[in-house]
Every structure is written in structure tokens, then in C-alpha cells.
Coordinates of C-alpha atoms and ligand atoms in Angstrom, one line a residue:
L974 CA 6.1 -12.6 3.1
E975 CA 3.2 -14.4 2.8
Y976 CA 4.1 -15.0 -0.7
V977 CA 7.7 -15.2 -0.2
G978 CA 7.4 -18.1 2.7
E979 CA 4.8 -20.5 0.2
C980 CA 7.8 -20.2 -2.7
L981 CA 10.3 -20.8 0.4
Q982 CA 8.6 -24.2 1.3
R983 CA 7.7 -25.7 -2.1
A984 CA 11.6 -25.4 -2.5
N985 CA 11.7 -27.7 0.2
H986 CA 13.0 -24.8 3.2
D987 CA 11.7 -25.8 6.7
L988 CA 10.1 -22.1 7.6
D989 CA 8.7 -21.0 11.0
I990 CA 6.9 -17.9 11.3
L991 CA 6.8 -15.4 14.0
D992 CA 4.0 -12.4 13.5
L993 CA 4.9 -9.3 15.6
C994 CA 1.2 -8.4 14.7
W995 CA -0.1 -10.4 17.4
Q996 CA 2.1 -9.7 20.1
E997 CA 1.1 -7.3 22.9
N998 CA 5.4 -7.3 24.3
P999 CA 7.6 -7.8 20.7
K1000 CA 10.8 -8.3 22.4
F1001 CA 9.3 -10.5 24.9
A1002 CA 7.8 -12.6 21.6
I1003 CA 11.1 -12.9 19.8
E1004 CA 13.7 -14.2 22.8
N1005 CA 10.9 -16.6 23.5
F1006 CA 10.6 -18.0 19.8
F1007 CA 14.7 -18.0 18.6
K1008 CA 14.9 -20.3 21.9
E1009 CA 13.2 -23.3 20.7
S1010 CA 14.7 -23.1 17.2
S1011 CA 17.9 -22.2 16.0
Y1012 CA 17.9 -20.5 11.9
D1013 CA 20.7 -20.5 9.5
L1014 CA 18.3 -17.6 8.1
V1015 CA 15.8 -14.8 9.2
G1016 CA 13.9 -12.6 7.1
I1017 CA 12.0 -10.0 7.9
T1018 CA 9.5 -7.7 6.3
L1019 CA 9.1 -3.7 6.2
R1020 CA 6.0 -3.3 4.3
N1021 CA 5.7 1.1 6.1
T1022 CA 8.1 2.8 6.9
D1023 CA 5.7 5.4 8.5
D1024 CA 2.3 6.9 7.7
C1025 CA 3.1 9.2 5.2
A1026 CA 0.7 12.0 6.8
F1027 CA 1.6 15.2 7.2
S1028 CA -0.9 16.0 10.4
S1029 CA 0.6 12.9 12.2
S1030 CA 4.2 12.5 10.5
Q1031 CA 4.5 9.2 11.8
S1032 CA 7.6 7.1 11.9
F1033 CA 7.8 3.5 12.5
L1034 CA 11.6 3.7 11.7
S1035 CA 12.9 3.7 15.5
E1036 CA 10.8 0.6 16.6
I1037 CA 12.1 -0.7 13.8
K1038 CA 15.4 -0.4 14.7
E1039 CA 14.2 -1.9 18.0
I1040 CA 12.8 -5.2 16.8
S1041 CA 16.0 -5.0 14.1
N1042 CA 18.2 -5.2 17.2
Q1043 CA 16.3 -7.5 19.0
I1044 CA 16.2 -9.6 16.0
Q1045 CA 20.2 -9.9 16.0
A1046 CA 20.9 -10.3 19.8
N1047 CA 18.9 -14.0 19.1
T1048 CA 20.3 -15.2 16.8
D1049 CA 23.3 -16.3 14.9
G1050 CA 21.1 -16.7 11.3
C1051 CA 22.4 -14.6 8.7
I1052 CA 19.7 -11.2 8.6
V1053 CA 18.1 -10.6 5.7
F1054 CA 15.1 -6.8 4.9
G1055 CA 12.4 -7.2 3.0
G1056 CA 9.0 -5.4 1.6
V1057 CA 7.6 -2.4 0.5
G1058 CA 8.5 -0.2 2.9
Y1059 CA 11.6 -1.7 2.9
S1060 CA 12.3 -1.2 -1.0
T1061 CA 11.3 2.8 -0.7
M1062 CA 14.1 3.6 1.2
P1063 CA 16.6 0.6 1.5
I1064 CA 20.0 2.6 2.1
L1065 CA 18.9 4.8 4.9
I1066 CA 17.4 1.5 6.9
H1067 CA 20.8 -0.6 6.4
K1068 CA 22.5 2.4 7.7
M1069 CA 20.2 3.2 10.3
T1070 CA 19.8 -0.7 11.9
S1071 CA 23.5 -3.0 10.9
V1072 CA 21.3 -5.7 9.0
K1073 CA 23.6 -6.6 6.3
F1074 CA 21.2 -7.6 3.6
G1075 CA 18.6 -7.1 2.3
I1076 CA 16.3 -7.8 -1.1
R1077 CA 13.9 -4.7 -2.6
G1078 CA 11.3 -5.0 -4.9
E1079 CA 10.2 -8.5 -5.2
G1080 CA 11.8 -11.5 -3.0
E1081 CA 9.8 -15.0 -3.8
F1082 CA 12.5 -15.4 -7.0
A1083 CA 15.5 -13.3 -5.3
F1084 CA 15.0 -14.8 -1.8
L1085 CA 15.3 -18.1 -3.2
Q1086 CA 18.6 -17.4 -5.7
F1087 CA 20.1 -15.3 -1.6
I1088 CA 19.3 -19.0 0.0
R1089 CA 21.4 -20.7 -3.4
E1090 CA 24.8 -18.5 -2.5
L1091 CA 24.0 -18.4 1.2
E1092 CA 24.1 -22.8 0.8
N1093 CA 27.5 -22.0 -1.4
D1094 CA 29.8 -19.8 -3.5
R1095 CA 28.3 -16.4 -1.2
E1096 CA 29.3 -14.4 -4.6
W1097 CA 26.2 -12.1 -2.9
S1098 CA 26.6 -10.2 -6.9
R1099 CA 25.0 -13.0 -8.6
V1100 CA 21.4 -12.3 -6.6
A1101 CA 18.7 -10.1 -8.4
N1102 CA 17.4 -7.0 -6.0
L1103 CA 20.2 -7.2 -3.0
V1104 CA 21.2 -5.3 -1.1
W1105 CA 24.3 -5.4 0.4
Q1106 CA 27.6 -4.3 1.5
S1107 CA 31.1 -5.2 0.3
N1108 CA 34.0 -2.9 1.1
G1109 CA 32.2 -0.8 3.2
K1110 CA 29.9 1.1 0.4
W1111 CA 26.7 -0.5 0.1
I1112 CA 25.8 -2.2 -3.4
K1113 CA 22.5 -2.3 -4.6
N1114 CA 22.0 -5.4 -7.6
K1115 CA 20.6 -4.5 -10.3
K1116 CA 16.9 -4.1 -9.9
E1117 CA 15.0 -7.6 -11.5
T1118 CA 11.6 -8.5 -12.3
F1119 CA 10.0 -12.2 -13.2
D1120 CA 7.4 -14.0 -15.0
L1121 CA 4.6 -13.7 -12.7
A1122 CA 3.3 -16.3 -14.2
M1123 CA 6.4 -18.7 -12.7
L1124 CA 4.7 -18.2 -9.3
P1125 CA 2.9 -21.6 -7.5
I1126 CA -0.8 -21.3 -7.0
M1127 CA -0.5 -19.6 -3.2
K1128 CA -2.5 -21.5 -0.2
R1129 CA -2.4 -18.8 1.7
N1130 CA -1.5 -20.6 4.4
I1131 CA 1.0 -20.0 6.3
F1132 CA -0.5 -16.8 8.6
D1133 CA -3.5 -16.7 10.8
S1134 CA -5.6 -15.5 7.5
Q1135 CA -9.1 -15.9 9.4
K1136 CA -7.8 -14.0 12.5
F1137 CA -6.2 -11.3 10.1
F1138 CA -10.1 -11.4 8.1
K1139 CA -11.4 -11.3 11.5
F1140 CA -8.8 -7.9 13.1
G1141 CA -8.4 -6.7 9.4
G1142 CA -11.9 -6.5 7.8
Q1143 CA -10.6 -7.4 4.0
M1144 CA -8.0 -9.6 2.5
G1145 CA -4.9 -8.7 0.2
I1146 CA -4.9 -10.0 -2.8
E1147 CA -2.7 -8.7 -6.3
T1148 CA -3.7 -9.6 -9.8
K1149 CA -0.6 -7.8 -10.9
R1150 CA 3.2 -5.9 -10.1
G1151 CA 4.1 -2.3 -11.1
C1152 CA 3.4 0.5 -13.0
D1153 CA 4.5 2.5 -16.0
R1154 CA 3.6 5.8 -15.1
S1155 CA 5.5 8.6 -13.7
C1156 CA 3.3 10.5 -11.6
I1157 CA 6.1 13.4 -9.4
Y1158 CA 5.4 12.0 -5.9
C1159 CA 4.2 8.1 -5.7
A1160 CA 6.9 5.5 -4.3
D1161 CA 5.2 2.9 -6.3
P1162 CA 6.8 2.3 -9.4
V1163 CA 10.4 3.0 -7.3
A1164 CA 9.2 0.3 -5.3
K1165 CA 7.3 -2.0 -7.4
G1166 CA 8.9 -1.6 -10.7
N1167 CA 8.0 0.8 -13.7
T1168 CA 6.9 -1.9 -15.8
I1169 CA 3.4 -3.5 -15.7
R1170 CA 3.3 -7.4 -14.8
M1171 CA -0.1 -9.3 -15.8
R1172 CA -0.1 -12.9 -12.6
P1173 CA -2.8 -15.0 -15.7
P1174 CA -6.2 -14.9 -14.2
T1175 CA -6.1 -18.7 -13.3
Q1176 CA -3.9 -17.9 -10.5
V1177 CA -5.3 -15.3 -9.0
G1178 CA -8.9 -17.1 -9.2
E1179 CA -7.0 -20.4 -7.7
E1180 CA -5.7 -17.8 -4.9
L1181 CA -9.4 -16.2 -4.6
E1182 CA -10.5 -19.5 -3.8
N1183 CA -8.2 -21.2 -1.2
L1184 CA -8.9 -17.6 0.5
Y1185 CA -12.9 -18.5 0.0
S1186 CA -12.7 -21.6 1.1
Q1187 CA -10.7 -20.1 4.2
G1188 CA -14.4 -18.3 4.9
I1189 CA -12.2 -14.6 3.1
D1190 CA -15.1 -13.0 1.3
C1191 CA -14.0 -9.4 1.7
F1192 CA -10.9 -8.4 -0.6
H1193 CA -8.7 -5.8 -1.3
T1194 CA -6.4 -5.9 -4.8
C1195 CA -2.9 -4.8 -3.6
D1196 CA -2.3 -3.5 -7.2
S1197 CA -0.9 0.0 -7.4
E1198 CA -4.0 0.6 -10.2
F1199 CA -5.8 -2.4 -10.7
N1200 CA -7.4 -1.3 -14.1
Q1201 CA -4.2 -0.3 -15.8
P1202 CA -4.4 -2.2 -18.5
E1203 CA -7.9 -2.7 -19.3
W1204 CA -8.0 -5.6 -20.3
H1205 CA -6.4 -7.9 -18.2
S1206 CA -8.8 -6.0 -15.2
K1207 CA -11.1 -7.5 -17.4
E1208 CA -10.1 -11.3 -17.8
I1209 CA -9.3 -11.0 -14.1
C1210 CA -13.9 -9.8 -13.4
N1211 CA -14.5 -12.6 -16.3
E1212 CA -12.4 -15.3 -14.6
I1213 CA -14.6 -14.7 -11.0
I1214 CA -17.3 -14.6 -12.8
N1215 CA -16.7 -17.6 -14.2
R1216 CA -15.9 -19.8 -10.9
G1217 CA -18.8 -18.6 -9.6
L1218 CA -17.5 -16.0 -7.2
A1219 CA -18.9 -13.3 -8.1
G1220 CA -22.1 -13.6 -5.8
K1221 CA -20.3 -15.0 -2.5
I1222 CA -17.5 -12.2 -2.5
Q1223 CA -16.9 -8.6 -2.3
W1224 CA -13.9 -6.7 -3.6
Y1225 CA -12.0 -3.2 -3.5
A1226 CA -9.5 -1.6 -5.7
Y1227 CA -7.5 1.2 -6.3
C1228 CA -8.2 2.5 -9.8
S1229 CA -6.4 5.4 -12.0
P1230 CA -9.6 7.3 -13.5
K1231 CA -8.0 7.1 -17.2
P1232 CA -8.5 5.0 -18.9
F1233 CA -12.1 3.9 -16.9
T1234 CA -14.8 2.5 -19.4
S1235 CA -18.2 2.6 -18.0
D1236 CA -18.0 -1.6 -19.9
L1237 CA -15.2 -1.6 -17.1
A1238 CA -17.4 -0.4 -14.7
R1239 CA -20.3 -2.8 -15.8
Q1240 CA -17.6 -5.5 -15.7
M1241 CA -16.2 -5.1 -12.3
K1242 CA -20.2 -5.0 -10.9
K1243 CA -21.0 -8.0 -12.0
A1244 CA -18.2 -9.5 -10.5
G1245 CA -18.5 -8.1 -7.3
C1246 CA -16.8 -5.3 -7.3
C1247 CA -17.6 -2.5 -3.9
G1248 CA -16.8 0.2 -3.9
I1249 CA -13.3 1.7 -5.9
N1250 CA -10.8 4.8 -4.8
F1251 CA -9.0 6.4 -7.3
G1252 CA -6.1 8.8 -6.7
V1253 CA -7.1 12.1 -7.9
D1254 CA -5.1 13.8 -6.3
N1255 CA -6.3 17.3 -7.6
G1256 CA -9.2 19.1 -10.0
D1257 CA -7.5 21.9 -11.7
E1258 CA -5.7 21.0 -15.1
T1259 CA -2.8 22.8 -14.6
M1260 CA -2.2 21.2 -11.6
L1261 CA -2.7 17.3 -13.0
A1262 CA -0.1 18.0 -15.1
K1263 CA 2.6 19.2 -12.8
L1264 CA 2.2 16.0 -10.8
G1265 CA 2.4 14.2 -13.4
R1266 CA -0.8 12.9 -14.2
S1267 CA -2.3 12.1 -17.8
Y1268 CA -6.0 13.0 -16.9
K1269 CA -8.1 16.0 -16.8
P1270 CA -10.9 17.3 -14.4
S1271 CA -13.4 16.0 -17.0
D1272 CA -12.2 12.2 -17.3
I1273 CA -12.5 12.5 -12.9
Q1274 CA -16.3 13.3 -13.2
H1275 CA -16.5 11.0 -15.6
V1276 CA -15.5 7.8 -13.4
V1277 CA -17.5 9.4 -11.1
H1278 CA -20.7 8.9 -13.3
V1279 CA -19.5 5.4 -14.2
C1280 CA -19.1 4.0 -11.5
H1281 CA -22.3 5.5 -10.1
Q1282 CA -24.2 4.6 -12.5
N1283 CA -23.1 0.3 -12.3
D1284 CA -24.3 1.2 -8.8
I1285 CA -20.4 1.1 -7.5
P1286 CA -19.6 3.4 -4.7
V1287 CA -16.7 5.6 -5.0
M1288 CA -13.7 7.2 -3.3
L1289 CA -11.8 10.0 -4.4
D1290 CA -8.5 11.2 -3.3
L1291 CA -6.5 14.5 -3.3
M1292 CA -3.5 15.8 -2.4
F1293 CA -3.0 19.4 -1.8
G1294 CA 0.6 21.2 -0.9
A1295 CA 2.0 19.8 -3.7
P1296 CA 4.7 22.4 -6.2
G1297 CA 2.7 24.8 -7.5
E1298 CA -0.4 24.5 -5.9
S1299 CA -2.9 28.0 -5.6
R1300 CA -6.1 29.4 -3.6
S1301 CA -7.5 28.7 -6.8
S1302 CA -6.3 25.3 -7.1
I1303 CA -8.0 24.5 -4.2
Q1304 CA -11.1 26.1 -4.7
K1305 CA -11.3 24.6 -8.2
T1306 CA -11.5 21.0 -6.9
I1307 CA -13.0 21.7 -3.9
E1308 CA -15.2 22.7 -6.4
L1309 CA -14.9 19.0 -8.5
M1310 CA -15.9 17.3 -5.8
D1311 CA -19.0 19.4 -4.7
K1312 CA -20.3 18.3 -9.0
S1313 CA -19.1 15.4 -8.9
S1314 CA -20.1 13.9 -6.2
P1315 CA -18.5 10.6 -4.9
D1316 CA -19.5 9.2 -1.9
R1317 CA -16.1 10.2 0.1
V1318 CA -13.3 12.3 -0.5
G1319 CA -10.4 11.8 1.4
A1320 CA -8.3 15.3 1.6
A1321 CA -4.5 15.1 2.3
V1322 CA -2.6 18.2 3.5
G1323 CA 1.3 17.5 2.4
V1324 CA 3.4 15.2 0.0
R1325 CA 5.4 12.6 2.1
V1326 CA 8.9 12.9 -0.2
Y1327 CA 10.3 9.3 -0.5
P1328 CA 13.8 9.0 -2.1
N1329 CA 14.2 8.2 -5.6
T1330 CA 10.8 9.6 -6.3
N1331 CA 10.7 12.4 -9.2
I1332 CA 10.1 15.2 -6.6
A1333 CA 13.0 13.9 -4.4
S1334 CA 16.0 14.7 -7.2
R1335 CA 14.4 17.6 -8.2
I1336 CA 13.8 19.6 -4.9
G1337 CA 16.6 22.4 -4.4
K1338 CA 16.6 22.4 -8.6
D1339 CA 13.0 23.6 -10.2
I1340 CA 11.2 23.1 -7.0
S1341 CA 11.4 25.4 -3.7
I1342 CA 13.7 23.8 -0.9
D1343 CA 11.3 26.6 1.3
G1344 CA 8.6 23.9 1.1
L1345 CA 10.2 21.2 2.6
I1346 CA 9.6 20.4 6.4
Q1347 CA 11.2 17.5 8.0
Q1348 CA 11.8 17.4 12.6
D1349 CA 15.6 17.2 13.7
N1350 CA 15.3 13.7 13.8
P1351 CA 17.3 12.2 10.6
Y1352 CA 14.4 10.1 10.1
A1353 CA 11.5 11.7 10.2
P1354 CA 9.6 11.6 7.4
V1355 CA 9.8 14.3 4.7
F1356 CA 6.9 16.3 3.6
Y1357 CA 6.5 19.0 1.3
I1358 CA 3.9 21.8 1.3
E1359 CA 3.7 24.1 -1.3
P1360 CA 5.3 27.7 0.5
S1361 CA 2.8 30.1 -1.0
V1362 CA -0.9 28.1 0.8
S1363 CA 0.8 26.2 3.1
P1364 CA 0.3 29.7 6.0
F1365 CA -3.4 29.3 5.6
I1366 CA -4.4 26.0 3.6
F1367 CA -5.3 24.0 6.8
E1368 CA -7.4 26.6 7.9
W1369 CA -8.6 27.1 4.6
M1370 CA -9.4 23.5 3.7
T1371 CA -11.8 23.7 7.2
E1372 CA -13.9 26.2 5.9
L1373 CA -14.7 24.9 2.3
T1374 CA -15.7 21.3 3.5
R1375 CA -17.0 22.3 7.0
D1376 CA -20.3 20.5 7.7
D1377 CA -19.4 18.4 4.8
D1378 CA -19.9 14.9 5.8
K1379 CA -18.1 12.9 2.7
Y1380 CA -14.3 14.6 3.4
L1381 CA -12.2 12.3 5.1
F1382 CA -9.4 14.0 6.8
F1383 CA -5.2 13.0 8.0
N1384 CA -6.7 15.1 11.0
P1385 CA -6.7 12.6 14.9
E1386 CA -8.7 15.7 16.3
K1387 CA -11.6 15.2 13.6
A1388 CA -12.2 11.3 15.0
E1389 CA -15.2 11.0 13.0
Q1390 CA -14.3 12.2 10.0
N1391 CA -10.8 10.3 10.6
Y1392 CA -9.1 8.4 7.2
N1393 CA -4.9 7.8 8.9
Y1394 CA -6.1 3.5 9.7
N1395 CA -2.1 3.5 10.8
D1396 CA -4.0 5.0 13.9
N1397 CA -8.1 4.5 13.8
S1398 CA -9.8 3.5 17.3
R1399 CA -13.6 4.3 14.8
L1400 CA -12.3 1.8 12.8
V1401 CA -11.2 -0.9 14.9
E1402 CA -14.9 -0.7 16.7
A1403 CA -16.4 -0.9 13.4
I1404 CA -14.7 -4.0 12.7
G1405 CA -14.6 -5.3 16.0
K1406 CA -18.9 -5.0 15.4
G1407 CA -18.5 -7.3 12.5
Y1408 CA -18.2 -4.8 9.4
K1409 CA -15.9 -5.4 6.3
G1410 CA -14.8 -3.7 3.7
A1411 CA -12.0 -1.0 2.5
Y1412 CA -11.7 0.9 5.7
W1413 CA -13.0 4.5 3.4
D1414 CA -16.4 2.4 2.9
I1415 CA -16.2 1.0 6.7
L1416 CA -15.9 4.3 8.3
R1417 CA -18.9 6.0 5.5
K1418 CA -21.2 3.2 7.0
F1419 CA -20.2 3.2 10.6
K1420 CA -22.6 6.1 12.3
G1421 CA -20.6 4.9 16.0
S1422 CA -21.3 2.9 19.1
V1423 CA -25.1 3.8 19.1
D1424 CA -26.1 3.2 15.5
N1425 CA -25.4 0.3 14.3
A1426 CA -27.9 0.7 10.9
G1427 CA -26.0 0.1 7.7
K1428 CA -23.8 -2.5 8.1
N1429 CA -22.3 -4.3 5.9
R1430 CA -23.3 -8.5 7.3
Ligands
LIG333 C1 -3.0 -2.4 -1.1 C2 -2.6 -1.4 0.0 C3 -2.9 -1.1 1.2 C4 -4.3 -1.7 1.5 C5 -4.4 -2.5 2.5 C6 -5.4 -3.6 2.1 C7 -5.1 -5.3 1.9 N1 -5.7 -6.2 2.4 O1 -4.0 -5.4 2.1 C8 -5.1 -0.6 2.4 C9 -5.9 0.6 2.0 C10 -5.6 -1.1 3.8 C11 -3.7 0.3 2.4 C12 -3.0 1.1 3.9 C13 -2.5 1.7 4.3 N2 -1.1 1.8 3.3 CO1 -0.7 1.1 1.9 N3 -0.6 0.6 0.1 C14 -1.0 -0.7 0.1 C15 -0.6 -1.5 -1.9 C16 -1.3 -0.9 -2.9 C17 -0.3 -2.7 -2.1 C18 0.5 -3.3 -1.0 C19 0.7 -5.2 -0.9 O2 -0.1 -5.9 -0.1 N4 1.2 -5.4 -2.2 C20 1.3 -7.3 -2.6 C21 2.4 -7.9 -2.5 C22 2.7 -9.1 -2.3 O3 3.6 -6.7 -2.2 P1 4.8 -6.5 -0.9 O4 3.8 -6.5 0.5 O5 5.4 -5.8 -1.7 O6 5.8 -7.7 -0.8 C23 6.6 -8.3 -2.2 C24 8.2 -7.7 -1.5 O7 7.8 -6.3 -0.8 C25 8.7 -8.8 -1.0 N5 8.6 -8.7 -0.1 C26 7.9 -8.4 1.5 N6 8.2 -9.1 2.7 C27 9.5 -9.6 2.2 C28 10.3 -10.1 3.4 C29 11.4 -10.8 2.4 C30 12.1 -11.4 3.7 C31 11.5 -11.2 1.9 C32 13.3 -11.0 1.1 C33 10.8 -10.1 0.0 C34 9.6 -9.7 1.3 O8 8.2 -9.8 -1.5 C35 7.0 -10.0 -2.1 C36 6.2 -10.7 -3.5 O9 7.1 -10.3 -4.3 C37 0.7 -0.8 -1.0 C38 2.0 -0.4 -2.6 C39 2.1 -1.2 -3.4 N7 2.4 -1.3 -4.2 O10 2.4 -2.3 -2.8 C40 0.5 0.8 -0.1 C41 1.5 1.1 0.7 C42 2.8 -0.4 1.0 N8 0.6 1.4 1.9 C43 1.2 2.1 2.0 C44 0.9 3.2 3.4 C45 1.6 4.7 4.1 C46 -0.4 2.6 4.0 C47 -0.6 3.5 5.0 C48 0.1 4.4 6.6 C49 -1.7 4.7 4.9 C50 -2.9 5.0 6.6 N9 -1.6 6.2 7.0 O11 -3.6 5.4 5.9 C51 -1.9 2.2 6.1 C52 -1.3 1.1 6.8 C53 -2.5 0.2 6.8 C54 -1.3 -0.6 7.6 N10 -2.2 -1.0 8.9 O12 -1.1 -1.3 7.5 C55 3.1 3.4 1.4 C56 3.8 2.7 2.2 C57 5.1 3.2 2.4 C58 6.2 3.7 3.3 N11 7.2 3.3 2.5 O13 5.4 2.7 4.1 C59 2.9 2.3 0.3 C60 4.0 1.4 -0.1 C61 2.0 3.3 -0.8 C62 3.0 4.5 -1.1 N12 3.2 4.0 -2.9 O14 3.1 5.3 -1.0 N13 -2.5 0.1 2.2
LIG334 S1 0.0 7.4 -8.5 FE1 -0.8 5.3 -9.4 S2 -0.6 5.9 -11.4 FE2 0.7 7.7 -11.1 S3 2.7 6.4 -11.1 FE3 1.8 6.0 -8.6 S4 0.3 3.8 -9.2 FE4 1.2 5.3 -10.7

């Protein structure tokens, strides 16, 4: 939202922000906000529609509906949704609320086009990425992507960055957008586009400096996969090094296990990278192919090795219960984790089936519909668990990983190993005590209320 807001400011539009993240009582905050001024246009960002975790299956849609209803009741301005959560399921969100417009995908250029039409002809078909209604039918305008070099240098001063940093433990920064892979469950290509578009390294470097000058020195990349393509990741690292930021900032990234060279690991370390999360999903070769992954178990072992050689801690993210999962694939995955010894392993059971993903379109065709789990509520998140493993997978996973504290689970009952970042009192406590970094790394270092050893700073 800050990126979109800065583009509006550059185009000389007046802008006010209501940040509901800090409001104890959103209803009251909304009423007060709209009492102060009237607005022609109200943009709402929806980052998360749900927590993407089968064990909790928490949906945020009813709150989103309530908040958008309250906003509608308090303004005559035109309301437009946007955000990555919205972009994963725009039509469902419009049907659930009575908001008439939304921009899926990136918002900086499209929102400006929308404003031009709002002020002039209201020819909605001209606005890239717009979702709107015509004669009772929902229309999704063609998705367009823009050259990210056209973005302004982001000052990052619209929101209270210091407050977000203090209570969030790290700050997001994007170096590229979109992903050209087709992992069967992934909503990133749906929401962000299926080509990779890169930001010029100087743009990223200046943005990092602007944040650093506000006292922010710990970051997480917001790219789908930071290392794709590798040449661009290296240029970003060089930029950080050449600006003299490497010794001053720490940063973490999501990366894909292939391609990932020791050269890149060395360069990332030199540029201040202090942890990488690889979403590896599974450790069985057949399962990796079924998931649409192009690497092999040996590549997973290799990345852990090269990261450790360069003193970079590693988190591997696993997802059990995908179509084709079996007792043997689970066993092989756990064996690979033991062999490769990452610093932490996130073990999630159940695949969140987001609309318009490959898995969503294959359910009922070549993937068993029996594995589909949905509660009675039509807006409840839908998950898939391979029927042949679902009767024993939870108990067996517990058995296999017992007493091994490298495993983190999406399980609120195991507070000390819970890595659902959406609902995690342990994480909140650690950040309150001054821990910074990627959340898995904070959870790794934080030994609980009684022990402050290993504190990041
Ligand atoms: C980095 C990241 C994280 C980091 C964040 C680090 C940080 N400091 O920022 C961490 C690891 C902490 C994280 C945690 C979680 N994440 Co996350 N995360 C991402 C990721 C990769 C990037 C998000 C981002 O900031 N993008 C960069 C910005 C610039 O893009 P953007 O927000 O989309 O904004 C653009 C457009 O959407 C649009 N736009 C945005 N707002 C608006 C508003 C208007 C009016 C308009 C017109 C346009 C517009 O314009 C913007 C610029 O182009 C996304 C996937 C992705 N590739 O986007 C997942 C993603 C957002 N995460 C997801 C989830 C589920 C979570 C967790 C809930 C997981 C969990 N249970 O622990 C938590 C929730 C944390 C929280 N409290 O919010 C899901 C959400 C899916 C959904 N439908 O809800 C995503 C989409 C991943 C996925 N494919 O499933 N995450
Ligand atoms: S899981 Fe990673 S590599 Fe696969 S489509 Fe999603 S972002 Fe791309």
C-alpha cells in the first residue's frame, strides 16, 4: 500500500492513511476517520484472506466483510480493493462484500489509470487489472504488467516505519515481482504474474538507504524467490555492498533450491544476508515432480551445505499431504531433513487450494476430490490432504519428529514449536524483548521468557 500511496503522491493526489493495524477498535477508528474529511476515492488493501494453515484454518473474510461494510456506511467515495490477498480471489471477495471495484496484481500504475477514468470518462474497460461489474456480470480486465524501472524511488515514509519495525521485527523490501514457475499449489504466479520482472538495483539500494536513515536495519525480501534469476540477485548484493550498507543491515530471503550456487551464497553473505528460507515442499523425487518442482532431493542437500559453508542459517519449508503423498514419501522427506541438517524445518500438513491455481483446476479431474476439506461455511479456506495418508499423517509426523527441536509446526497446541506467524504469542514476546529478523530465526534464537541468551542484538 505504501508503494501505491507514494505513486499517488508523486502524481499530486492528496492522500490520507487509516492504518487499522494499530486500532483496538476498527469500527470506532473508521467512524472517526471519515468524520474528519470527505474522500472521492477509498482504496483498501487486503494482504491476507486466511492464514493458509490447515491446523487452524483461520479465515479473515468475515472481518474483511465487516470492515468494508463499515467503510461503505461512512463514505460516499468510490471504494476499490487491492492487495495480494485480494488478487488471489477477487470475484469471491466482491460477491461477499458489496464493493464494486478492485485492482488485482500490481497497483501503482493501474490505480492512477483508475483515477484518470474516475475524473473523466469512467470507461472502466480501459483500466489495466481492474475488476468491475457490467450488466450484473463481473469483468476482469486484462492483466498488465509494467516496467518496474518506471517506479519512483520509494521514500517509505507514508506509514510509521519505526513502529512497524519495532513491533514487526523486520521490514519488507521488494527486488522483483512475479514467478515463471508452475508449482501446482502456488498462488504467487496468480497474484503477482507469471513472468519475473526485476527492479533496477539502484532503485532497491536507494530505498534501503531511505529506510536505514529512519533507523530500520533488518529486512525480509518480498520477492516470490529472491534467487530467480541469479544474475539479478547478485547485482542486488553488489549494490548493497557498493553502497557500504552490508555491514550495517541484516536481511533474510525466500529462495528456491535451484539454481542456487555457492557463488551466490558467498555474495549474499557478504551483502549482509543472515538467513534463507527455502520452500522445498518434499524430499521425495517423485513427489517433487508431482508438485511441479524442477529440483531433486540432492539439490536440497546441496543448498543447505553451501549456505552452511558460508555461515548462513537455513530454514526448509515442507508441505505434507499433497496429491500422491505416501508413507514412503513422508519417510524419505524426514530422512532427507536428518541427512541435510538445516537449522529449522517448517512442517505444514495440508495444501491450501487457492482459486485459479493448477491444483484447483485439477481437483475432480485427475486429483481425488475425496482429499478436499472444506467446512460448512462457503468462505472457509479449502485444503487438500491425500486421502491415503490422512488417517495417520498427524500422529505419524509427531512420532517421526518427536524430541527434535529443529521442527516447527502449524500447531497452536505446541506453542514452543508453533510457526504460524499469524497467531504466535511467543513471537510477539520475543520481538517485544528486542529480537529482530525472519520469524523462524527469531523462534530459533528465542529460548523463552526466562532465557535471553542468543539475543540478536
Ligand atoms: C514476504 C512475505 C511474507 C513475510 C513478510 C515480511 C515483511 N516484512 O514484509 C512473512 C514471512 C513475515 C510472511 C508472513 C505471512 N504470510 Co506472507 N508473503 C510474503 C510475500 C512473499 C510478499 C508480500 C509482499 O510484501 N509483497 C510486496 C508488495 C509490494 O506487494 P503487494 O503487497 O502485493 O502490493 C502490491 C499489489 O498487491 C497492489 N496493492 C496492494 N495494496 C493495494 C491497495 C489498493 C487500493 C490497490 C489499488 C492496489 C494494492 O499494489 C502493490 C504494489 O504493486 C507474499 C507473496 C507475494 N509474492 O506477494 C506472501 C503472502 C502474502 N503471505 C501469505 C501468508 C498466508 C502469510 C501468513 C498468514 C502465513 C502464516 N500463517 O504464518 C503470514 C502472515 C503475516 C502477517 N501478519 O501478515 C499469503 C497470503 C495468501 C492469502 N490469500 O491470504 C501470500 C500471498 C503467499 C501465498 N502465495 O500464499 N509473509
Ligand atoms: S512455490 Fe516458488 S517457485 Fe513455485 S510458483 Fe510459487 S513462487 Fe514460484
